Short mmCIF file of C-alpha atoms in Angstrom, two decimals:
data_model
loop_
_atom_site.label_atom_id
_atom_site.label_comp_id
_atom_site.label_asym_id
_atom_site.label_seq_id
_atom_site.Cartn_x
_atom_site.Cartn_y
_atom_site.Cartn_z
CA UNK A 69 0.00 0.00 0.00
CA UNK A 70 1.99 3.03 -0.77
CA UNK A 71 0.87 6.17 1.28
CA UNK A 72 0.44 9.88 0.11
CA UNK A 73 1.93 11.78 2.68
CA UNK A 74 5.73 11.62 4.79
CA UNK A 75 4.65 11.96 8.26
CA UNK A 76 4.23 8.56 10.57
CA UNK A 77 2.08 5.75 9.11
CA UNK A 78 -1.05 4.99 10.92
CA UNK A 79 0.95 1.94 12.24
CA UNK A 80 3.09 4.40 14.13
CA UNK A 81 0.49 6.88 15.15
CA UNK A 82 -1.31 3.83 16.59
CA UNK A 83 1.85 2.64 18.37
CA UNK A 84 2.50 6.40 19.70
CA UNK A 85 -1.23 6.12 20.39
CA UNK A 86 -0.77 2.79 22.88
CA UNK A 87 2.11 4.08 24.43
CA UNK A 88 0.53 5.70 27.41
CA UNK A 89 2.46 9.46 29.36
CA UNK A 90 2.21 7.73 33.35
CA UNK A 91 1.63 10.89 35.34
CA UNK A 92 1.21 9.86 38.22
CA UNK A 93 1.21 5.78 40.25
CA UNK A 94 -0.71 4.00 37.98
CA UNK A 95 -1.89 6.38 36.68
CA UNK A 96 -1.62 7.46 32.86
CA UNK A 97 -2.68 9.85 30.01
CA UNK A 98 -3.87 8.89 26.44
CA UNK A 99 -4.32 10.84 23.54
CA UNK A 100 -5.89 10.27 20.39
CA UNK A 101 -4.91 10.17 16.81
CA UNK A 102 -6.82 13.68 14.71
CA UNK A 103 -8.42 11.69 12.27
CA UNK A 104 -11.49 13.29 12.14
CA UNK A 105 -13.78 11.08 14.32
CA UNK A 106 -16.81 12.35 16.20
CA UNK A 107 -16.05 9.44 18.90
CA UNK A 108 -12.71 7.69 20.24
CA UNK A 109 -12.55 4.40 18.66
CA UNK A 110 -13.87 1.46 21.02
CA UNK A 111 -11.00 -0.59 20.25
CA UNK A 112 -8.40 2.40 20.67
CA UNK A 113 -10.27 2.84 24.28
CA UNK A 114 -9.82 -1.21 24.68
CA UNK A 115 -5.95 -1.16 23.51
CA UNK A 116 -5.04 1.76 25.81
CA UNK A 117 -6.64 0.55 29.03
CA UNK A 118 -5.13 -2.84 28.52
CA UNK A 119 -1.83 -1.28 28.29
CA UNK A 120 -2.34 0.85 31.20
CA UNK A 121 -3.41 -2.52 33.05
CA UNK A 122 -0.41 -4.29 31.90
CA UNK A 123 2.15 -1.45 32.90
CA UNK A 124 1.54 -2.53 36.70
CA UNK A 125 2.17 -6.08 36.40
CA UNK A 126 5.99 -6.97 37.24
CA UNK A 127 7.41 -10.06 35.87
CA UNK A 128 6.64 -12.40 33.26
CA UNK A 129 2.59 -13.07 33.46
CA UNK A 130 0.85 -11.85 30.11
CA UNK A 131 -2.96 -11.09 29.59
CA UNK A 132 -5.33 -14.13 29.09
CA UNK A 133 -8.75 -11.99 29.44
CA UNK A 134 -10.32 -8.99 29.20
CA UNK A 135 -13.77 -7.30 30.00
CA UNK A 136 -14.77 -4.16 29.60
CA UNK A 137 -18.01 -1.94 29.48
CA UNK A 138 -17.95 1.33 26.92
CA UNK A 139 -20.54 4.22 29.00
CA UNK A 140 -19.46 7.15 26.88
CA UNK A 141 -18.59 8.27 24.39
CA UNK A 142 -15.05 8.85 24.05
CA UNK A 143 -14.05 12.39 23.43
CA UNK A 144 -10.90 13.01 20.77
CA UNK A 145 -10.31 15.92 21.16
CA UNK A 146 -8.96 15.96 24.46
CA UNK A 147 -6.94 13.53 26.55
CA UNK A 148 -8.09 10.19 28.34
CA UNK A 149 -6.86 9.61 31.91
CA UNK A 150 -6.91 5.42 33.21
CA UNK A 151 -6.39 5.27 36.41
CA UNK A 152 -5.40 1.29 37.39
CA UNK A 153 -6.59 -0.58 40.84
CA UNK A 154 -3.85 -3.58 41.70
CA UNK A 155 -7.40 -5.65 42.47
CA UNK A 156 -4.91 -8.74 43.23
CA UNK A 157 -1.34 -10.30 42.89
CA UNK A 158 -1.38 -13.92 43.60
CA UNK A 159 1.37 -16.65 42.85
CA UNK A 160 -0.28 -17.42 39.30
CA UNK A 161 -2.91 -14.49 38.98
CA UNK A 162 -2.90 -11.29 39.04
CA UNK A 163 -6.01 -8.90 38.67
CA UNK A 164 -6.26 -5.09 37.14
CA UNK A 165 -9.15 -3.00 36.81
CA UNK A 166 -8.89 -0.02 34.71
CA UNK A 167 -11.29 2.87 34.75
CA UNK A 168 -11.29 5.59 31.54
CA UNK A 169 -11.76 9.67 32.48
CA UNK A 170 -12.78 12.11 30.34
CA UNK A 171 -15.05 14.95 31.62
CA UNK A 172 -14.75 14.43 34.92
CA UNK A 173 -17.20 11.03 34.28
CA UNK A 174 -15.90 7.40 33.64
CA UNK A 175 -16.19 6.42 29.98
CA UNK A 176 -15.12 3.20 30.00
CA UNK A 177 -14.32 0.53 32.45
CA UNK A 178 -12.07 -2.76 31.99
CA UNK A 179 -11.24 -5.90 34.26
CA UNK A 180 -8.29 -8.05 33.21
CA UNK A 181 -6.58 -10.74 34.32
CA UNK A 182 -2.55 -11.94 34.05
CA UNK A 183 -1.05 -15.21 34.43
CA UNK A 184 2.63 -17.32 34.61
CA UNK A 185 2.87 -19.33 31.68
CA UNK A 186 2.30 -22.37 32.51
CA UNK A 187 2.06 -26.02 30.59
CA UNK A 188 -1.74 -27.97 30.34
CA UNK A 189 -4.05 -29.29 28.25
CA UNK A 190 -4.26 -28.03 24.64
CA UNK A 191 -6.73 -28.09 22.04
CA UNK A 192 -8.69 -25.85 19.93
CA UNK A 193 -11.53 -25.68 17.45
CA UNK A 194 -10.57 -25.92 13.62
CA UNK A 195 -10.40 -22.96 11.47
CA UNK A 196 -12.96 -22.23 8.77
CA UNK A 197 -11.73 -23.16 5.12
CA UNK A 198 -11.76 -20.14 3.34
CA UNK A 199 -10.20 -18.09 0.19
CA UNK A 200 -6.58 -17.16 1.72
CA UNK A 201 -6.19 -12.97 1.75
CA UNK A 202 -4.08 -13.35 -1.80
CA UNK A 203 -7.00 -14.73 -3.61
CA UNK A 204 -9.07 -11.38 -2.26
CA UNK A 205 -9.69 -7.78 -3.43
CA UNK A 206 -7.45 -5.58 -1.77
CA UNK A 207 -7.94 -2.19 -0.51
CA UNK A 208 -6.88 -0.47 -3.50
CA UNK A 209 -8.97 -2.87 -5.47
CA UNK A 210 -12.23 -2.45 -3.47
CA UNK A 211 -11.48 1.12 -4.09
CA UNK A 212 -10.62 1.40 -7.62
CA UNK A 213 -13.62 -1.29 -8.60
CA UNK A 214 -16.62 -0.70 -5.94
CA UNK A 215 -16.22 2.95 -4.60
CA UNK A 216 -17.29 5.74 -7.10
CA UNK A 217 -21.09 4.73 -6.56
CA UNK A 218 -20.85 3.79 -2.90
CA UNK A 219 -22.45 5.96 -0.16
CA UNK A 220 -20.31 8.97 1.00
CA UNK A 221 -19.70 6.72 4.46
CA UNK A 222 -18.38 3.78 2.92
CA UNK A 223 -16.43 5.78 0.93
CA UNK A 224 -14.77 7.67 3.84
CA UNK A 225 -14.34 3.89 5.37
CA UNK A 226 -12.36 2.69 2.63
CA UNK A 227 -10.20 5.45 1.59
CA UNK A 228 -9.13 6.66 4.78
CA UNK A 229 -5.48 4.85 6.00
CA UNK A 230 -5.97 2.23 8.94
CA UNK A 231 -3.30 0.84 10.98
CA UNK A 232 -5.37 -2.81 10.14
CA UNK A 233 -5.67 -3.80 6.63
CA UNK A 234 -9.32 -5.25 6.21
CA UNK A 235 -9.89 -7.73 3.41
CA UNK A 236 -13.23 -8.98 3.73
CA UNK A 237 -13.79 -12.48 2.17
CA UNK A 238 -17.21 -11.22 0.60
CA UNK A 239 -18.30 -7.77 -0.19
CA UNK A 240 -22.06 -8.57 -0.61
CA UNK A 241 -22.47 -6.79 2.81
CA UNK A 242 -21.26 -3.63 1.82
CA UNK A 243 -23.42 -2.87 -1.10
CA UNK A 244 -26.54 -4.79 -0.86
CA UNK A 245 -29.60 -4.46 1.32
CA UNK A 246 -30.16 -8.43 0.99
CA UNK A 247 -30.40 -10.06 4.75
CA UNK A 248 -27.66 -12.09 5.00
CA UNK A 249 -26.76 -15.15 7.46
CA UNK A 250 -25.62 -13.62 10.80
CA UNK A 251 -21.68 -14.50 9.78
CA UNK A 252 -18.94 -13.17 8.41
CA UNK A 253 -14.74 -13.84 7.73
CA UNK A 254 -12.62 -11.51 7.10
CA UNK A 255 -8.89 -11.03 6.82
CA UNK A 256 -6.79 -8.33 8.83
CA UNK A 257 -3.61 -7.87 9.02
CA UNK A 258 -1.18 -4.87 10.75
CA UNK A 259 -0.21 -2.32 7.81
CA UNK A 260 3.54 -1.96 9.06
CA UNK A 261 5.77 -3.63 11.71
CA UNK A 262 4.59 -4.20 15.77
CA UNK A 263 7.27 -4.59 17.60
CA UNK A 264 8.19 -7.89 19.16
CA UNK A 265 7.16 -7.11 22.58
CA UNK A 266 4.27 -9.37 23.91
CA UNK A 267 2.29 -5.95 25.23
CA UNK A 268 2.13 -4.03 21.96
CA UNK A 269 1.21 -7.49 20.61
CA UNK A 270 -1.84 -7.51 23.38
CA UNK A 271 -2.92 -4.32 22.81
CA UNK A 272 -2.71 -4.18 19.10
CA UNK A 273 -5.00 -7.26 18.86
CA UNK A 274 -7.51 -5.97 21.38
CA UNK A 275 -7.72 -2.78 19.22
CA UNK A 276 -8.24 -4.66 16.03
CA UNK A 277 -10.82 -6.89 17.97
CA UNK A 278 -13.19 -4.53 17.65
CA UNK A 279 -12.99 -3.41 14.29
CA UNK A 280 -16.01 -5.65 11.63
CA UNK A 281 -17.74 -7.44 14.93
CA UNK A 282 -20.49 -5.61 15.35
CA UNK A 283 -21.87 -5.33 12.09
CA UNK A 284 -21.80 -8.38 12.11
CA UNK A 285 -25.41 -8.35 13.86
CA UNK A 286 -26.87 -6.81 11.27
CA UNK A 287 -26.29 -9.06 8.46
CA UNK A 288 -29.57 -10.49 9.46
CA UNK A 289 -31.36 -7.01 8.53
CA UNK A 290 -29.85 -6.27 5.21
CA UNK A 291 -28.22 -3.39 6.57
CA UNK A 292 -24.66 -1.98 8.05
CA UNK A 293 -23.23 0.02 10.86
CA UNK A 294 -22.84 2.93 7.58
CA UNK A 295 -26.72 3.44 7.60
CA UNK A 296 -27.56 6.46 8.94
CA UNK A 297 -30.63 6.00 10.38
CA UNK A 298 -29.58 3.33 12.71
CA UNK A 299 -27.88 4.33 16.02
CA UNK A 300 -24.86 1.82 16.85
CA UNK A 301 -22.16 1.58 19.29
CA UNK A 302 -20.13 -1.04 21.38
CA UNK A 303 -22.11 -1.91 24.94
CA UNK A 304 -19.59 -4.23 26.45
CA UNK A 305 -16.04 -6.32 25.08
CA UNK A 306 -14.94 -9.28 26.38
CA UNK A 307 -11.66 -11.13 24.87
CA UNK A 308 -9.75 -14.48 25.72
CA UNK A 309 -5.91 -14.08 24.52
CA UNK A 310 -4.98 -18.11 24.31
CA UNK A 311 -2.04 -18.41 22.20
CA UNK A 312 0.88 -15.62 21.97
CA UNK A 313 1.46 -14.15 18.04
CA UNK A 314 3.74 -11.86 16.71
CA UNK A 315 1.36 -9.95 14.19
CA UNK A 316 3.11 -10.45 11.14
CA UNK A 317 1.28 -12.12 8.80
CA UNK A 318 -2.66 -12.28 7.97
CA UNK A 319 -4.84 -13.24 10.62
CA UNK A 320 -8.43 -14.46 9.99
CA UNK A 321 -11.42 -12.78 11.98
CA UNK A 322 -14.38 -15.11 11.59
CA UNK A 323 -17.43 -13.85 12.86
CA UNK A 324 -21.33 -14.97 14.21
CA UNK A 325 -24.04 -13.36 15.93
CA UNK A 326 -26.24 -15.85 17.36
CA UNK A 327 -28.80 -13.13 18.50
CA UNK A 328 -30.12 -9.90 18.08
CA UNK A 329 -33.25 -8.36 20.62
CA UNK A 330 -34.16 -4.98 22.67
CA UNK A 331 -31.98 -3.08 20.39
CA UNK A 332 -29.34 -5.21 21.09
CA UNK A 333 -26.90 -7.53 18.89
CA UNK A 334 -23.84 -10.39 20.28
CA UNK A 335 -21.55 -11.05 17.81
CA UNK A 336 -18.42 -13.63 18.58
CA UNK A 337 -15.32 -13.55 17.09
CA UNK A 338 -12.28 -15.87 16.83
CA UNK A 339 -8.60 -15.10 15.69
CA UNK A 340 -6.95 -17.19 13.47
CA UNK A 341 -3.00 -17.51 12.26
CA UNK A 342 -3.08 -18.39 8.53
CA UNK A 343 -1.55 -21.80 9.82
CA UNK A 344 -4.87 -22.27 12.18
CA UNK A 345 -3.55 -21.76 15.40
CA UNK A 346 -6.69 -20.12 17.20
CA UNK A 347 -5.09 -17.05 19.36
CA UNK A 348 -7.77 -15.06 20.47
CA UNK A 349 -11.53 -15.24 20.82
CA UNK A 350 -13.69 -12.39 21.24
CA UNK A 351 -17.56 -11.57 22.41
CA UNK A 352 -19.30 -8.20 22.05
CA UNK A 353 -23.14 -6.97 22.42
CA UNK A 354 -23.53 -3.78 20.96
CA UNK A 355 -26.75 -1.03 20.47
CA UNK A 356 -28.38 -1.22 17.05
CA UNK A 357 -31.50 0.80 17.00
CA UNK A 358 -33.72 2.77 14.70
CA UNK A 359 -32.81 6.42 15.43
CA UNK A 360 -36.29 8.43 17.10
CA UNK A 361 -36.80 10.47 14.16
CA UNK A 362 -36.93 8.03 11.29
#
């Protein structure tokens, strides 16, 4: 993907983005990227808390879950504070909460838990068989072929630069208002180099969990998160790191929402390697209602 302008690629803004100023004992500011966004990205909220949780454990115990509750809004314009509780440090466990500020109010809220590597049992569910990510449009393709007629918010989707590569393994979704099964795969991959340290790794995936899942529910409805007479956001995030990866390569995101009711839609998600090692596996309900005036 070759980029248009010489200042830091969006993998490096995200990277400056996750790398939290501490101010104070557990305590630390975030900013966010200028990219034009009415709201904080969930997942940028998700990445930065986790790192904030992860800067307080000492020694060699790594993230295996996450859960978090979005209650604002996320403001971009000015800075995030997380302020970190040490909930518990036990000879295998340890357990962070982390609490978002913006305002004044809490935006966002996140319970995680760390562990010592340890040997066990090991087994996992087999990944889907689908076209591999060479076989797929890319971005510039989607662009160049699908764009010119697409609505103004799909456009903008597409043709702004993402630190996550997105290459859906079908586009029906996008530009059809047929009602779909409730699934979805698609490829993502990071759009320049994370470094080799396990808690950029952590928080890059938790960002990127959150990108595709939930319009996911509305494949159902033969519509998309771009319509804009639907109101939809991220209620709560849960995420289950099992298997350590180095983000350097394609990873498949395969996708189902078993239900949708009270203006509410679960989607799950699992995390693939293009090998089939399953590394991460993801649950989210999110708001999807008709706005009041339509």
């Amino acid at each position: 993907m070759t980029r248009e302008t010489s200042g830091p690629s969006a993998m490096e803004t995200l990277l400056s983005t996750l790398d939290l100023e501490p101010i104070e004992v557990d305590i630390f500011r975030g900013r966010s990227p200028q990219a034009g966004w009415q709201r904080v990205f969930g997942g940028q909220v998700i990445g930065q808390a986790l790192m904030a949780a992860q800067r307080t454990i000492e020694g060699e115990r790594f993230v295996h879950s996450l859960h978090a509750y979005f209650m604002r809004p996320g403001d971009p314009s000015v800075p995030i504070i997380y302020q970190a509780e040490r909930i518990r440090d036990g000879s295998s466990f340890n357990t962070r909460r982390v609490v978002a500020i913006q305002h004044g109010k809490a935006i966002f809220t996140l319970s995680a838990s760390f562990q010592v590597e340890e040997p066990g049992f090991d087994h996992q569910i087999a990944m889907p068989e689908v076209e591999m990510p060479e076989a797929l449009l890319g971005e510039q393709q989607i662009k160049d072929q699908y764009l010119t007629h697409a609505p103004e918010a799909i456009r903008k989707y597409w043709q702004r630069e993402r630190p996550i590569e997105i290459r859906p393994v079908s586009l029906t979704h996008y530009f059809s208002d047929k009602k779909l099964d409730p699934k979805q795969d698609v490829w993502v991959r990071a759009t320049g180099p994370v470094p080799d340290d396990r808690l950029y790794q952590a928080a890059v995936l938790a960002y990127l969990s959150d990108m595709t899942l939930l319009d996911t529910s509305l494949y159902a409805h033969g519509t998309s998160i771009f319509d804009q007479s639907l109101q939809v956001a991220s209620l709560d995030h849960s995420m289950w790191f099992h298997r350590p990866c180095k983000l350097d390569d394609w990873l498949l995101y395969t996708q189902d929402s078993p239900s949708a009711s009270s203006a509410r839609g679960l989607t799950r998600g699992s995390l693939f390697t293009r090998s089939g090692a399953l590394i991460a596996s993801v649950a989210q309900e999110g708001l999807i209602r008709k706005k009041a005036n339509e």
